[in-house]
mmCIF file of C-alpha atoms and ligand atoms in Angstrom:
data_model
loop_
_atom_site.group_PDB
_atom_site.id
_atom_site.type_symbol
_atom_site.label_atom_id
_atom_site.label_comp_id
_atom_site.label_asym_id
_atom_site.label_seq_id
_atom_site.Cartn_x
_atom_site.Cartn_y
_atom_site.Cartn_z
ATOM 1 C CA MET A 1 -24.459 -22.971 -0.804
ATOM 2 C CA ALA A 2 -23.909 -22.160 2.867
ATOM 3 C CA ASP A 3 -23.055 -24.968 5.240
ATOM 4 C CA GLY A 4 -21.171 -25.838 8.395
ATOM 5 C CA ALA A 5 -19.312 -23.456 10.677
ATOM 6 C CA PRO A 6 -19.723 -19.732 10.069
ATOM 7 C CA LEU A 7 -17.042 -17.903 8.117
ATOM 8 C CA LEU A 8 -17.493 -14.853 10.325
ATOM 9 C CA ASP A 9 -18.602 -14.990 13.911
ATOM 10 C CA VAL A 10 -19.063 -11.838 15.945
ATOM 11 C CA SER A 11 -19.916 -12.022 19.618
ATOM 12 C CA GLY A 12 -20.553 -9.292 22.157
ATOM 13 C CA LEU A 13 -18.948 -6.721 19.879
ATOM 14 C CA THR A 14 -18.896 -3.316 21.562
ATOM 15 C CA ARG A 15 -17.274 0.004 20.778
ATOM 16 C CA TYR A 16 -17.221 3.184 22.824
ATOM 17 C CA PHE A 17 -15.872 6.527 21.698
ATOM 18 C CA ASP A 18 -14.490 9.058 24.126
ATOM 19 C CA VAL A 19 -16.334 12.223 23.195
ATOM 20 C CA SER A 20 -15.168 14.483 26.049
ATOM 21 C CA LYS A 21 -13.920 17.835 24.894
ATOM 22 C CA PRO A 22 -10.237 17.290 24.048
ATOM 23 C CA TRP A 23 -8.863 19.959 26.408
ATOM 24 C CA LEU A 24 -10.772 18.378 29.266
ATOM 25 C CA ASN A 25 -9.296 14.934 28.691
ATOM 26 C CA ARG A 26 -6.131 15.787 30.504
ATOM 27 C CA VAL A 27 -7.848 17.066 33.622
ATOM 28 C CA LEU A 28 -10.843 14.766 33.846
ATOM 29 C CA GLU A 29 -10.707 11.488 35.652
ATOM 30 C CA ARG A 30 -11.815 8.556 33.568
ATOM 31 C CA GLU A 31 -15.173 8.373 35.377
ATOM 32 C CA GLN A 32 -16.004 11.926 34.433
ATOM 33 C CA ARG A 33 -15.306 11.519 30.758
ATOM 34 C CA GLN A 34 -18.154 11.267 28.313
ATOM 35 C CA PHE A 35 -18.456 8.118 26.276
ATOM 36 C CA LEU A 36 -20.657 7.396 23.330
ATOM 37 C CA THR A 37 -21.683 3.793 22.766
ATOM 38 C CA ALA A 38 -21.600 3.334 18.995
ATOM 39 C CA VAL A 39 -22.026 -0.455 19.097
ATOM 40 C CA ALA A 40 -23.293 -2.443 22.083
ATOM 41 C CA ASP A 41 -23.044 -6.194 22.507
ATOM 42 C CA ALA A 42 -23.592 -7.136 18.869
ATOM 43 C CA SER A 43 -23.548 -10.855 18.059
ATOM 44 C CA PHE A 44 -24.147 -12.444 14.681
ATOM 45 C CA SER A 45 -22.555 -14.918 12.342
ATOM 46 C CA ILE A 46 -22.294 -15.250 8.590
ATOM 47 C CA LYS A 47 -22.066 -18.536 6.760
ATOM 48 C CA ARG A 48 -19.779 -19.067 3.818
ATOM 49 C CA GLY A 49 -21.393 -17.997 0.559
ATOM 50 C CA GLU A 50 -24.089 -15.985 2.299
ATOM 51 C CA THR A 51 -24.929 -12.312 2.217
ATOM 52 C CA PHE A 52 -25.698 -10.918 5.654
ATOM 53 C CA ALA A 53 -27.103 -7.405 5.594
ATOM 54 C CA LEU A 54 -26.934 -4.869 8.397
ATOM 55 C CA VAL A 55 -29.610 -2.217 8.150
ATOM 56 C CA GLY A 56 -30.449 0.796 10.272
ATOM 57 C CA GLU A 57 -30.720 4.545 10.085
ATOM 58 C CA SER A 58 -27.691 6.795 9.892
ATOM 59 C CA GLY A 59 -25.744 6.744 13.161
ATOM 60 C CA SER A 60 -26.914 3.272 14.205
ATOM 61 C CA GLY A 61 -23.352 1.877 14.264
ATOM 62 C CA LYS A 62 -23.146 0.096 10.898
ATOM 63 C CA SER A 63 -19.823 1.541 9.773
ATOM 64 C CA THR A 64 -18.316 1.107 13.234
ATOM 65 C CA ILE A 65 -19.073 -2.625 13.040
ATOM 66 C CA ALA A 66 -17.637 -2.789 9.511
ATOM 67 C CA LYS A 67 -14.418 -1.066 10.543
ATOM 68 C CA MET A 68 -13.908 -3.372 13.521
ATOM 69 C CA ILE A 69 -14.363 -6.444 11.352
ATOM 70 C CA VAL A 70 -11.717 -5.361 8.856
ATOM 71 C CA GLY A 71 -9.373 -4.172 11.588
ATOM 72 C CA LEU A 72 -9.621 -0.420 11.035
ATOM 73 C CA LEU A 73 -10.987 0.080 14.560
ATOM 74 C CA THR A 74 -10.239 -1.813 17.760
ATOM 75 C CA PRO A 75 -13.257 -3.184 19.610
ATOM 76 C CA SER A 76 -13.829 -2.007 23.189
ATOM 77 C CA ALA A 77 -15.131 -5.493 23.980
ATOM 78 C CA GLY A 78 -16.225 -8.666 22.269
ATOM 79 C CA GLU A 79 -14.703 -11.054 19.799
ATOM 80 C CA ILE A 80 -14.540 -11.445 16.034
ATOM 81 C CA ARG A 81 -13.675 -14.846 14.608
ATOM 82 C CA PHE A 82 -12.845 -15.355 10.975
ATOM 83 C CA ASP A 83 -12.962 -18.973 9.804
ATOM 84 C CA GLY A 84 -12.666 -20.043 13.423
ATOM 85 C CA GLN A 85 -9.647 -17.881 14.246
ATOM 86 C CA PRO A 86 -10.018 -14.902 16.576
ATOM 87 C CA LEU A 87 -8.867 -11.586 15.123
ATOM 88 C CA ARG A 88 -6.265 -10.222 17.500
ATOM 89 C CA PHE A 89 -5.934 -6.515 17.908
ATOM 90 C CA ASP A 90 -3.221 -6.421 20.580
ATOM 91 C CA GLN A 91 -0.435 -5.331 18.258
ATOM 92 C CA GLY A 92 -2.871 -3.107 16.420
ATOM 93 C CA ARG A 93 -2.436 -5.341 13.367
ATOM 94 C CA ILE A 94 -4.211 -8.407 12.169
ATOM 95 C CA SER A 95 -2.032 -11.218 10.836
ATOM 96 C CA ARG A 96 -1.295 -10.785 7.129
ATOM 97 C CA THR A 97 -2.390 -14.256 6.173
ATOM 98 C CA LEU A 98 -5.777 -13.663 7.731
ATOM 99 C CA ARG A 99 -5.975 -10.068 6.501
ATOM 100 C CA ARG A 100 -5.612 -11.100 2.859
ATOM 101 C CA ARG A 101 -8.784 -13.135 3.115
ATOM 102 C CA PHE A 102 -11.152 -10.229 3.723
ATOM 103 C CA GLN A 103 -11.571 -6.870 2.042
ATOM 104 C CA MET A 104 -13.810 -3.835 2.238
ATOM 105 C CA ILE A 105 -15.653 -1.674 -0.273
ATOM 106 C CA PHE A 106 -16.617 1.815 0.849
ATOM 107 C CA GLN A 107 -19.533 4.082 0.048
ATOM 108 C CA ASP A 108 -17.585 6.726 -1.782
ATOM 109 C CA PRO A 109 -15.288 5.202 -4.412
ATOM 110 C CA PHE A 110 -13.731 8.579 -5.112
ATOM 111 C CA ALA A 111 -12.558 8.973 -1.537
ATOM 112 C CA SER A 112 -11.348 5.371 -1.316
ATOM 113 C CA LEU A 113 -9.232 5.445 -4.508
ATOM 114 C CA ASN A 114 -5.976 7.372 -4.447
ATOM 115 C CA PRO A 115 -6.501 10.116 -7.081
ATOM 116 C CA ARG A 116 -2.794 10.310 -7.925
ATOM 117 C CA TRP A 117 -2.426 6.633 -8.720
ATOM 118 C CA ARG A 118 -3.166 5.006 -12.039
ATOM 119 C CA VAL A 119 -5.893 2.388 -11.964
ATOM 120 C CA GLY A 120 -3.358 -0.373 -12.646
ATOM 121 C CA ASP A 121 -1.355 0.589 -9.555
ATOM 122 C CA ILE A 122 -4.475 0.890 -7.405
ATOM 123 C CA ILE A 123 -5.472 -2.652 -8.280
ATOM 124 C CA ALA A 124 -1.906 -3.996 -8.156
ATOM 125 C CA GLU A 125 -1.133 -2.740 -4.670
ATOM 126 C CA PRO A 126 -2.790 -5.567 -2.710
ATOM 127 C CA ILE A 127 -1.314 -8.103 -5.168
ATOM 128 C CA ARG A 128 2.161 -6.836 -4.302
ATOM 129 C CA THR A 129 1.465 -6.309 -0.582
ATOM 130 C CA PHE A 130 0.365 -9.881 -0.168
ATOM 131 C CA GLY A 131 3.033 -11.222 -2.524
ATOM 132 C CA LEU A 132 0.505 -12.904 -4.810
ATOM 133 C CA ALA A 133 2.408 -12.157 -8.015
ATOM 134 C CA SER A 134 5.489 -10.290 -9.196
ATOM 135 C CA GLY A 135 6.871 -8.622 -12.301
ATOM 136 C CA PRO A 136 4.711 -8.598 -15.440
ATOM 137 C CA ALA A 137 2.257 -11.054 -13.858
ATOM 138 C CA VAL A 138 1.014 -8.226 -11.613
ATOM 139 C CA THR A 139 -0.012 -6.092 -14.575
ATOM 140 C CA ALA A 140 -1.570 -9.067 -16.306
ATOM 141 C CA GLU A 141 -3.612 -9.773 -13.201
ATOM 142 C CA ALA A 142 -4.736 -6.130 -12.950
ATOM 143 C CA ARG A 143 -5.899 -6.257 -16.572
ATOM 144 C CA ARG A 144 -7.748 -9.481 -15.948
ATOM 145 C CA LEU A 145 -9.514 -7.993 -12.907
ATOM 146 C CA LEU A 146 -10.617 -4.944 -14.904
ATOM 147 C CA ASP A 147 -12.216 -7.319 -17.352
ATOM 148 C CA VAL A 148 -13.849 -9.284 -14.524
ATOM 149 C CA VAL A 149 -15.590 -6.139 -13.219
ATOM 150 C CA GLY A 150 -16.761 -5.071 -16.675
ATOM 151 C CA LEU A 151 -14.116 -2.450 -17.482
ATOM 152 C CA SER A 152 -11.551 -2.493 -20.255
ATOM 153 C CA ALA A 153 -7.997 -3.766 -19.802
ATOM 154 C CA THR A 154 -6.859 -0.568 -21.515
ATOM 155 C CA ASP A 155 -8.209 1.450 -18.585
ATOM 156 C CA ILE A 156 -5.153 0.389 -16.626
ATOM 157 C CA ASN A 157 -3.231 3.596 -17.319
ATOM 158 C CA LYS A 158 -6.048 6.010 -16.519
ATOM 159 C CA PHE A 159 -6.650 7.908 -13.283
ATOM 160 C CA PRO A 160 -9.768 7.612 -11.098
ATOM 161 C CA HIS A 161 -11.121 11.023 -12.126
ATOM 162 C CA GLU A 162 -11.460 9.817 -15.711
ATOM 163 C CA PHE A 163 -14.283 7.461 -14.671
ATOM 164 C CA SER A 164 -17.918 7.829 -13.677
ATOM 165 C CA GLY A 165 -19.099 7.012 -10.153
ATOM 166 C CA GLY A 166 -20.262 3.545 -11.132
ATOM 167 C CA GLN A 167 -17.010 2.802 -12.961
ATOM 168 C CA ARG A 168 -15.025 3.977 -9.954
ATOM 169 C CA GLN A 169 -16.943 1.569 -7.763
ATOM 170 C CA ARG A 170 -16.047 -1.172 -10.266
ATOM 171 C CA ILE A 171 -12.384 -0.224 -9.826
ATOM 172 C CA ALA A 172 -12.806 -0.419 -6.044
ATOM 173 C CA ILE A 173 -14.328 -3.874 -6.456
ATOM 174 C CA ALA A 174 -11.452 -4.984 -8.711
ATOM 175 C CA ARG A 175 -9.023 -3.783 -6.062
ATOM 176 C CA ALA A 176 -10.930 -5.640 -3.350
ATOM 177 C CA LEU A 177 -10.843 -8.828 -5.443
ATOM 178 C CA SER A 178 -7.129 -8.558 -6.137
ATOM 179 C CA SER A 179 -6.096 -10.238 -2.877
ATOM 180 C CA LYS A 180 -8.394 -13.172 -3.702
ATOM 181 C CA PRO A 181 -10.553 -12.657 -0.612
ATOM 182 C CA GLU A 182 -13.297 -14.941 0.626
ATOM 183 C CA PHE A 183 -15.196 -12.257 2.473
ATOM 184 C CA ILE A 184 -16.001 -8.658 1.515
ATOM 185 C CA VAL A 185 -17.521 -6.008 3.748
ATOM 186 C CA CYS A 186 -19.539 -3.645 1.552
ATOM 187 C CA ASP A 187 -20.396 -0.453 3.433
ATOM 188 C CA GLU A 188 -23.184 1.358 1.540
ATOM 189 C CA PRO A 189 -21.591 0.315 -1.777
ATOM 190 C CA THR A 190 -24.228 1.974 -3.941
ATOM 191 C CA SER A 191 -25.461 4.877 -1.780
ATOM 192 C CA ALA A 192 -23.386 7.455 -3.630
ATOM 193 C CA LEU A 193 -24.536 6.266 -7.070
ATOM 194 C CA ASP A 194 -27.458 7.160 -9.334
ATOM 195 C CA VAL A 195 -30.370 4.764 -8.998
ATOM 196 C CA SER A 196 -29.867 3.373 -12.532
ATOM 197 C CA VAL A 197 -26.232 2.594 -11.768
ATOM 198 C CA GLN A 198 -26.999 1.077 -8.364
ATOM 199 C CA ALA A 199 -28.676 -1.963 -9.914
ATOM 200 C CA GLN A 200 -25.702 -2.576 -12.231
ATOM 201 C CA ILE A 201 -23.263 -2.594 -9.327
ATOM 202 C CA LEU A 202 -25.510 -4.851 -7.234
ATOM 203 C CA ASN A 203 -25.843 -7.256 -10.166
ATOM 204 C CA LEU A 204 -22.082 -7.274 -10.595
ATOM 205 C CA MET A 205 -21.653 -8.023 -6.887
ATOM 206 C CA ARG A 206 -24.060 -10.924 -7.173
ATOM 207 C CA ASP A 207 -22.345 -12.342 -10.261
ATOM 208 C CA LEU A 208 -18.969 -12.128 -8.523
ATOM 209 C CA GLN A 209 -20.394 -13.831 -5.464
ATOM 210 C CA ASP A 210 -21.519 -16.774 -7.599
ATOM 211 C CA GLU A 211 -18.320 -16.889 -9.600
ATOM 212 C CA PHE A 212 -15.880 -16.720 -6.673
ATOM 213 C CA GLY A 213 -18.019 -18.108 -3.840
ATOM 214 C CA LEU A 214 -17.758 -14.822 -1.951
ATOM 215 C CA THR A 215 -19.345 -14.099 1.395
ATOM 216 C CA TYR A 216 -20.676 -10.577 1.921
ATOM 217 C CA LEU A 217 -21.490 -8.344 4.818
ATOM 218 C CA LEU A 218 -23.687 -5.788 3.076
ATOM 219 C CA ILE A 219 -24.332 -2.586 4.970
ATOM 220 C CA SER A 220 -27.115 -0.324 3.835
ATOM 221 C CA HIS A 221 -29.689 2.096 5.153
ATOM 222 C CA ASP A 222 -31.770 1.202 2.082
ATOM 223 C CA LEU A 223 -34.030 -1.827 2.477
ATOM 224 C CA SER A 224 -34.763 -2.054 -1.237
ATOM 225 C CA VAL A 225 -31.034 -2.626 -1.848
ATOM 226 C CA VAL A 226 -30.911 -5.272 0.848
ATOM 227 C CA ARG A 227 -33.996 -7.105 -0.340
ATOM 228 C CA HIS A 228 -32.418 -8.270 -3.584
ATOM 229 C CA MET A 229 -29.117 -9.253 -2.046
ATOM 230 C CA ALA A 230 -29.423 -10.605 1.477
ATOM 231 C CA ASN A 231 -29.973 -14.118 2.800
ATOM 232 C CA ARG A 232 -30.075 -12.855 6.361
ATOM 233 C CA ILE A 233 -30.642 -9.439 7.848
ATOM 234 C CA GLY A 234 -29.703 -7.775 11.104
ATOM 235 C CA VAL A 235 -31.526 -4.609 12.127
ATOM 236 C CA LEU A 236 -29.511 -2.114 14.160
ATOM 237 C CA TYR A 237 -30.971 0.569 16.358
ATOM 238 C CA LEU A 238 -28.709 2.923 18.281
ATOM 239 C CA GLY A 239 -25.842 0.447 18.270
ATOM 240 C CA ARG A 240 -27.891 -2.600 19.234
ATOM 241 C CA LEU A 241 -29.104 -5.451 17.057
ATOM 242 C CA VAL A 242 -32.842 -5.399 17.698
ATOM 243 C CA GLU A 243 -33.748 -8.150 15.229
ATOM 244 C CA GLN A 244 -32.115 -10.841 13.105
ATOM 245 C CA ALA A 245 -33.960 -13.034 10.652
ATOM 246 C CA ASP A 246 -33.894 -14.718 7.274
ATOM 247 C CA ALA A 247 -34.420 -12.020 4.665
ATOM 248 C CA LYS A 248 -37.709 -13.389 3.360
ATOM 249 C CA ARG A 249 -39.076 -13.669 6.846
ATOM 250 C CA LEU A 250 -38.051 -10.169 7.860
ATOM 251 C CA PHE A 251 -39.809 -8.677 4.856
ATOM 252 C CA THR A 252 -43.010 -10.629 5.401
ATOM 253 C CA ASP A 253 -43.189 -10.968 9.161
ATOM 254 C CA PRO A 254 -41.018 -8.479 11.045
ATOM 255 C CA GLN A 255 -41.071 -9.044 14.799
ATOM 256 C CA HIS A 256 -39.606 -5.837 16.132
ATOM 257 C CA PRO A 257 -41.655 -2.614 15.864
ATOM 258 C CA TYR A 258 -38.567 -0.823 14.570
ATOM 259 C CA SER A 259 -38.115 -3.357 11.736
ATOM 260 C CA ARG A 260 -41.772 -2.831 10.861
ATOM 261 C CA MET A 261 -41.331 0.941 10.883
ATOM 262 C CA LEU A 262 -38.365 0.672 8.498
ATOM 263 C CA LEU A 263 -40.320 -1.579 6.125
ATOM 264 C CA ASP A 264 -43.386 0.596 6.187
ATOM 265 C CA ALA A 265 -41.288 3.596 5.204
ATOM 266 C CA VAL A 266 -40.520 2.025 1.809
ATOM 267 C CA PRO A 267 -43.677 2.203 -0.337
ATOM 268 C CA ASP A 268 -42.844 -0.868 -2.476
ATOM 269 C CA LEU A 269 -42.114 -2.936 0.576
ATOM 270 C CA ALA A 270 -44.948 -1.914 2.861
ATOM 271 C CA LEU A 271 -46.714 -5.022 4.036
ATOM 272 C CA SER A 272 -50.021 -5.543 2.357
ATOM 273 C CA GLY A 273 -53.115 -5.631 4.504
ATOM 274 C CA ARG A 274 -51.537 -3.473 7.153
ATOM 275 C CA ARG A 275 -51.895 0.210 7.668
ATOM 276 C CA ARG A 276 -48.647 1.976 6.945
ATOM 277 C CA GLN A 277 -46.842 3.560 9.824
ATOM 278 C CA PRO A 278 -44.602 6.401 8.832
ATOM 279 C CA VAL A 279 -41.147 6.579 10.403
ATOM 280 C CA THR A 280 -41.665 8.996 13.212
ATOM 281 C CA GLY A 281 -39.364 10.668 15.674
ATOM 282 C CA GLU A 282 -35.612 10.858 15.538
ATOM 283 C CA ILE A 283 -32.758 8.680 16.701
ATOM 284 C CA PRO A 284 -31.916 9.762 20.262
ATOM 285 C CA ASN A 285 -28.524 11.176 21.140
ATOM 286 C CA PRO A 286 -26.243 8.150 21.631
ATOM 287 C CA ILE A 287 -24.313 9.998 24.351
ATOM 288 C CA ASP A 288 -27.460 10.050 26.448
ATOM 289 C CA PRO A 289 -29.629 7.139 25.259
ATOM 290 C CA PRO A 290 -33.121 6.575 26.678
ATOM 291 C CA PRO A 291 -33.276 4.077 29.560
ATOM 292 C CA GLY A 292 -34.761 0.623 28.974
ATOM 293 C CA CYS A 293 -35.365 -0.093 25.310
ATOM 294 C CA ALA A 294 -33.726 2.740 23.364
ATOM 295 C CA PHE A 295 -36.548 2.588 20.825
ATOM 296 C CA HIS A 296 -39.310 3.221 23.369
ATOM 297 C CA PRO A 297 -39.748 6.970 22.734
ATOM 298 C CA ARG A 298 -40.639 6.183 19.083
ATOM 299 C CA CYS A 299 -42.449 2.917 19.572
ATOM 300 C CA PRO A 300 -46.197 2.784 18.810
ATOM 301 C CA HIS A 301 -46.570 -0.129 21.257
ATOM 302 C CA VAL A 302 -44.591 1.258 24.183
ATOM 303 C CA MET A 303 -45.369 -0.282 27.577
ATOM 304 C CA GLU A 304 -44.277 0.626 31.075
ATOM 305 C CA VAL A 305 -41.562 -2.032 31.194
ATOM 306 C CA CYS A 306 -39.989 -0.658 27.999
ATOM 307 C CA ARG A 307 -39.024 2.545 29.807
ATOM 308 C CA ARG A 308 -37.166 0.633 32.521
ATOM 309 C CA GLU A 309 -35.693 -2.587 31.189
ATOM 310 C CA LEU A 310 -33.513 -3.420 28.249
ATOM 311 C CA PRO A 311 -35.288 -6.289 26.465
ATOM 312 C CA ALA A 312 -33.210 -9.454 26.040
ATOM 313 C CA PRO A 313 -33.152 -11.067 22.595
ATOM 314 C CA ARG A 314 -35.841 -13.756 22.216
ATOM 315 C CA GLU A 315 -35.786 -16.551 19.712
ATOM 316 C CA THR A 316 -38.070 -16.038 16.711
ATOM 317 C CA ALA A 317 -38.973 -18.285 13.771
ATOM 318 C CA THR A 318 -35.686 -17.678 11.933
ATOM 319 C CA GLY A 319 -33.619 -15.604 14.350
ATOM 320 C CA ALA A 320 -34.094 -13.358 17.334
ATOM 321 C CA ALA A 321 -35.642 -10.053 18.329
ATOM 322 C CA ALA A 322 -35.194 -7.912 21.431
ATOM 323 C CA CYS A 323 -38.629 -6.528 22.307
ATOM 324 C CA HIS A 324 -40.762 -6.754 25.446
ATOM 325 C CA LEU A 325 -43.821 -7.418 23.277
ATOM 326 C CA LEU A 326 -42.393 -10.876 22.541
ATOM 327 C CA THR A 327 -42.105 -11.650 26.232
ATOM 328 C CA THR A 328 -45.482 -10.418 27.336
ATOM 329 C CA ALA A 329 -47.459 -11.706 24.347
HETATM 330 N N1 LIG B 1 -14.488 8.342 15.596
HETATM 331 C C1 LIG B 1 -15.639 8.607 16.237
HETATM 332 N N2 LIG B 1 -15.647 9.412 17.338
HETATM 333 C C2 LIG B 1 -16.788 9.684 18.001
HETATM 334 N N3 LIG B 1 -17.999 9.206 17.632
HETATM 335 C C3 LIG B 1 -18.061 8.407 16.534
HETATM 336 C C4 LIG B 1 -16.887 8.078 15.785
HETATM 337 N N4 LIG B 1 -17.260 7.272 14.743
HETATM 338 C C5 LIG B 1 -18.601 7.108 14.851
HETATM 339 N N5 LIG B 1 -19.081 7.795 15.928
HETATM 340 C C6 LIG B 1 -20.456 7.820 16.386
HETATM 341 O O1 LIG B 1 -20.894 6.487 16.543
HETATM 342 C C7 LIG B 1 -22.253 6.333 16.130
HETATM 343 C C8 LIG B 1 -22.335 5.298 15.036
HETATM 344 O O2 LIG B 1 -21.694 5.784 13.874
HETATM 345 P P1 LIG B 1 -21.565 4.927 12.528
HETATM 346 O O3 LIG B 1 -21.015 3.591 12.869
HETATM 347 O O4 LIG B 1 -20.807 5.739 11.550
HETATM 348 O O5 LIG B 1 -23.091 4.784 12.083
HETATM 349 P P2 LIG B 1 -23.723 4.425 10.635
HETATM 350 O O6 LIG B 1 -22.649 3.869 9.777
HETATM 351 O O7 LIG B 1 -24.817 3.449 10.949
HETATM 352 O O8 LIG B 1 -24.293 5.707 10.110
HETATM 353 C C9 LIG B 1 -22.718 7.724 15.710
HETATM 354 O O9 LIG B 1 -23.359 8.330 16.790
HETATM 355 C C10 LIG B 1 -21.419 8.427 15.376
HETATM 356 O O10 LIG B 1 -21.552 9.807 15.564
HETATM 357 MG MG1 LIG B 2 -22.011 4.470 7.865
#
């Protein structure tokens, strides 16, 4: 399935936000401004045909990474390569030929679909933008895509509000598919849906992956969603990737205490033979992160070094983890 060079390669990706009070911006020197580090030095790559999942609690930087990859946000530092070509942000726009090849699905399909447009026009827009068809062929393609995502071709003249949440997400998926992409970033694609509907959408995503050879970046705070979808997983904590591993391995043998804490919080996933550790404490304020390892105030294994030094990523069986325990063990 997956072979050769990665389809997506992210290295040293970093994004700061200026969070000084707006009226102060004009009078403050740059050094005095307050910056929040939403994503720090993130590196990972995704092979063609794979699903790479990014997990982490709310505020860990998942959506910021997603938006940089699809060009909605400019990185502060680092590089994103798609099929070997660096995405350039200098003109604020990514080349159209490259842009057609990746799409994004958002958490809230109601917010991401224009309520005043008919479904046919919503799906047709990327087809026209990228010049993939013209005239009656556009409508025919929109009908075909509705069928592909399990809706009816006659839905083409309806408006988004006439559909349920799950159906709206199907429309968003049809729209994403309309530019014939190879890669889709799915940011919490089922978080806004009822549990019963979640599985249907995830199954659809998997079927489409097989049918069209799609590569996914799946973002979720929910490990039970990720478990059935991902080949590889990256765990984010306060903007940093603390662990990366093959999915099976992460669920059976997590190396970072934070990964273990996340797993233990999900009853069905809790590792057998180990006492469950509840998720304790709260994510620190990213404007003023703890020194050393940002996880140290919540870590059950905290050592002196953790309060001082940022742990470097160490190689593990199927990836890497950034924890001083792996160095001192
Ligand atoms: N436009 C922005 N301006 C200032 N801070 C932001 C902005 N977007 C995100 N952040 C901050 O960056 C951090 C990461 O946010 P986000 O990427 O949305 O996390 P997640 O998707 O994992 O919940 C959070 O602390 C959030 O408040
Ligand atoms: Mg988010």
